[in-house]
Amino acid sequence: MMLFIRTINMRKITAIVFLFLYLSANTELKQIFKLPVFVAHYLEHRQNDRNIGLVDFIVLHYFSGDIKDADFNRDQQLPFKRICCTVYIFLALPADNSAVLHHILFQEETVSFTFSPQFTSSSFHLLIWQPPKA
């Protein structure tokens, strides 16, 4: 019984890991990995201006357009600032095993040809190209 519960938990964990790997590699969920940059940049702004709050920081960087200030390159490293459209989707479908193979029996056909004398070549036709004989 305990082994059965471990197997179910292991399957759930494996499914969650694969789902997370798929979503982080093939969707914009990978932007979450940039959250440390977001926090560090917020703290930089906080050092320069003590009155800036988190909402003000978000409005400044996400809802005020792209302001080309001194830290523009740093602003572009924030999550969800640039959309990367490289998506690789690998789809694996199970093989269709419903194909039924039938044995095809070959039958030998006999074809008979008849000989017709009208299609035979003769040397008579070559006489037209001979010089006249005296």
mmCIF file of C-alpha atoms in Angstrom:
data_model
loop_
_atom_site.group_PDB
_atom_site.id
_atom_site.type_symbol
_atom_site.label_atom_id
_atom_site.label_comp_id
_atom_site.label_asym_id
_atom_site.label_seq_id
_atom_site.Cartn_x
_atom_site.Cartn_y
_atom_site.Cartn_z
ATOM 1 C CA MET A 1 0.000 0.000 0.000
ATOM 2 C CA MET A 2 2.793 2.397 0.892
ATOM 3 C CA LEU A 3 4.544 1.648 -2.403
ATOM 4 C CA PHE A 4 1.334 2.462 -4.284
ATOM 5 C CA ILE A 5 1.076 5.860 -2.551
ATOM 6 C CA ARG A 6 4.723 6.605 -3.304
ATOM 7 C CA THR A 7 4.149 5.707 -6.954
ATOM 8 C CA ILE A 8 1.191 8.081 -7.200
ATOM 9 C CA ASN A 9 3.144 10.861 -5.504
ATOM 10 C CA MET A 10 6.110 10.199 -7.766
ATOM 11 C CA ARG A 11 3.864 10.383 -10.830
ATOM 12 C CA LYS A 12 2.402 13.688 -9.655
ATOM 13 C CA ILE A 13 5.837 15.108 -8.959
ATOM 14 C CA THR A 14 7.106 13.945 -12.345
ATOM 15 C CA ALA A 15 4.077 15.444 -14.096
ATOM 16 C CA ILE A 16 4.511 18.750 -12.274
ATOM 17 C CA VAL A 17 8.229 18.872 -13.107
ATOM 18 C CA PHE A 18 7.591 18.144 -16.791
ATOM 19 C CA LEU A 19 4.784 20.706 -16.904
ATOM 20 C CA PHE A 20 7.006 23.327 -15.289
ATOM 21 C CA LEU A 21 9.867 22.547 -17.696
ATOM 22 C CA TYR A 22 7.553 22.778 -20.688
ATOM 23 C CA LEU A 23 5.931 26.023 -19.562
ATOM 24 C CA SER A 24 9.201 27.672 -18.611
ATOM 25 C CA ALA A 25 10.852 26.756 -21.904
ATOM 26 C CA ASN A 26 8.020 27.291 -24.371
ATOM 27 C CA THR A 27 5.903 30.100 -22.946
ATOM 28 C CA GLU A 28 6.447 33.505 -21.411
ATOM 29 C CA LEU A 29 6.535 31.887 -17.986
ATOM 30 C CA LYS A 30 10.316 32.017 -18.332
ATOM 31 C CA GLN A 31 10.014 35.730 -17.582
ATOM 32 C CA ILE A 32 9.514 34.752 -13.933
ATOM 33 C CA PHE A 33 13.187 33.835 -13.851
ATOM 34 C CA LYS A 34 13.864 37.570 -14.274
ATOM 35 C CA LEU A 35 12.176 38.460 -10.971
ATOM 36 C CA PRO A 36 15.535 38.873 -9.174
ATOM 37 C CA VAL A 37 16.409 41.543 -11.762
ATOM 38 C CA PHE A 38 13.066 43.209 -11.024
ATOM 39 C CA VAL A 39 13.755 43.263 -7.272
ATOM 40 C CA ALA A 40 17.339 44.485 -7.724
ATOM 41 C CA HIS A 41 16.249 47.275 -10.079
ATOM 42 C CA TYR A 42 13.491 48.303 -7.669
ATOM 43 C CA LEU A 43 16.059 48.512 -4.863
ATOM 44 C CA GLU A 44 18.303 50.644 -7.112
ATOM 45 C CA HIS A 45 15.424 53.065 -7.684
ATOM 46 C CA ARG A 46 14.666 52.960 -3.965
ATOM 47 C CA GLN A 47 18.250 54.027 -3.162
ATOM 48 C CA ASN A 48 17.976 56.998 -5.526
ATOM 49 C CA ASP A 49 14.464 58.030 -4.443
ATOM 50 C CA ARG A 50 13.167 56.992 -1.021
ATOM 51 C CA ASN A 51 9.599 58.077 -1.856
ATOM 52 C CA ILE A 52 9.090 55.651 -4.757
ATOM 53 C CA GLY A 53 6.783 52.766 -3.949
ATOM 54 C CA LEU A 54 6.318 49.466 -5.715
ATOM 55 C CA VAL A 55 3.204 50.678 -7.552
ATOM 56 C CA ASP A 56 5.034 53.832 -8.703
ATOM 57 C CA PHE A 57 7.937 51.682 -9.907
ATOM 58 C CA ILE A 58 5.591 49.419 -11.882
ATOM 59 C CA VAL A 59 3.724 52.387 -13.402
ATOM 60 C CA LEU A 60 7.037 54.039 -14.333
ATOM 61 C CA HIS A 61 8.459 50.973 -16.050
ATOM 62 C CA TYR A 62 5.398 49.248 -17.514
ATOM 63 C CA PHE A 63 2.684 51.853 -18.118
ATOM 64 C CA SER A 64 4.647 54.998 -19.044
ATOM 65 C CA GLY A 65 6.062 53.766 -22.335
ATOM 66 C CA ASP A 66 9.731 53.210 -23.069
ATOM 67 C CA ILE A 67 11.473 56.204 -21.538
ATOM 68 C CA LYS A 68 15.062 56.416 -22.756
ATOM 69 C CA ASP A 69 16.765 57.523 -19.579
ATOM 70 C CA ALA A 70 20.181 56.706 -18.116
ATOM 71 C CA ASP A 71 19.170 53.168 -17.118
ATOM 72 C CA PHE A 72 17.257 52.285 -20.297
ATOM 73 C CA ASN A 73 19.327 49.137 -20.932
ATOM 74 C CA ARG A 74 18.713 48.002 -17.362
ATOM 75 C CA ASP A 75 14.984 48.674 -17.808
ATOM 76 C CA GLN A 76 14.926 46.379 -20.834
ATOM 77 C CA GLN A 77 16.148 43.480 -18.671
ATOM 78 C CA LEU A 78 13.007 43.597 -16.527
ATOM 79 C CA PRO A 79 10.502 40.760 -16.879
ATOM 80 C CA PHE A 80 7.765 41.202 -19.488
ATOM 81 C CA LYS A 81 9.481 44.261 -21.029
ATOM 82 C CA ARG A 82 10.437 42.477 -24.218
ATOM 83 C CA ILE A 83 8.515 39.588 -25.664
ATOM 84 C CA CYS A 84 10.607 36.800 -27.033
ATOM 85 C CA CYS A 85 8.729 34.881 -29.693
ATOM 86 C CA THR A 86 10.856 31.781 -29.917
ATOM 87 C CA VAL A 87 8.608 28.881 -29.176
ATOM 88 C CA TYR A 88 9.614 25.331 -29.886
ATOM 89 C CA ILE A 89 6.885 22.789 -29.631
ATOM 90 C CA PHE A 90 7.685 19.158 -30.045
ATOM 91 C CA LEU A 91 4.649 17.014 -30.496
ATOM 92 C CA ALA A 92 4.831 13.278 -30.123
ATOM 93 C CA LEU A 93 1.762 11.316 -31.058
ATOM 94 C CA PRO A 94 1.331 7.647 -30.329
ATOM 95 C CA ALA A 95 1.505 5.360 -33.307
ATOM 96 C CA ASP A 96 -1.782 4.261 -34.790
ATOM 97 C CA ASN A 97 -1.875 0.522 -34.263
ATOM 98 C CA SER A 98 -5.265 0.088 -35.853
ATOM 99 C CA ALA A 99 -3.863 -0.540 -39.329
ATOM 100 C CA VAL A 100 -4.817 -3.984 -40.583
ATOM 101 C CA LEU A 101 -2.490 -5.670 -43.020
ATOM 102 C CA HIS A 102 -4.031 -7.921 -45.630
ATOM 103 C CA HIS A 103 -2.167 -10.483 -47.635
ATOM 104 C CA ILE A 104 -2.432 -9.647 -51.289
ATOM 105 C CA LEU A 105 -2.403 -12.730 -53.453
ATOM 106 C CA PHE A 106 -0.909 -12.277 -56.875
ATOM 107 C CA GLN A 107 -2.509 -14.067 -59.776
ATOM 108 C CA GLU A 108 -0.519 -14.870 -62.838
ATOM 109 C CA GLU A 109 -2.086 -13.759 -66.079
ATOM 110 C CA THR A 110 -1.271 -15.456 -69.338
ATOM 111 C CA VAL A 111 -1.409 -13.259 -72.382
ATOM 112 C CA SER A 112 -1.355 -14.809 -75.824
ATOM 113 C CA PHE A 113 -0.112 -12.940 -78.855
ATOM 114 C CA THR A 114 -1.169 -13.736 -82.387
ATOM 115 C CA PHE A 115 1.136 -13.318 -85.329
ATOM 116 C CA SER A 116 -0.126 -11.108 -88.129
ATOM 117 C CA PRO A 117 1.795 -11.191 -91.448
ATOM 118 C CA GLN A 118 0.878 -7.602 -92.348
ATOM 119 C CA PHE A 119 3.282 -6.248 -89.720
ATOM 120 C CA THR A 120 6.309 -8.245 -90.886
ATOM 121 C CA SER A 121 9.146 -6.466 -92.539
ATOM 122 C CA SER A 122 10.326 -7.606 -95.896
ATOM 123 C CA SER A 123 13.103 -6.641 -98.147
ATOM 124 C CA PHE A 124 10.529 -5.523 -100.716
ATOM 125 C CA HIS A 125 10.296 -2.138 -99.112
ATOM 126 C CA LEU A 126 14.001 -1.606 -99.509
ATOM 127 C CA LEU A 127 13.774 -1.991 -103.298
ATOM 128 C CA ILE A 128 12.439 1.530 -103.704
ATOM 129 C CA TRP A 129 15.848 2.917 -102.798
ATOM 130 C CA GLN A 130 17.724 0.726 -105.309
ATOM 131 C CA PRO A 131 18.805 2.207 -108.651
ATOM 132 C CA PRO A 132 16.851 0.957 -111.637
ATOM 133 C CA LYS A 133 18.262 -2.122 -113.318
ATOM 134 C CA ALA A 134 18.696 -2.305 -117.056
#
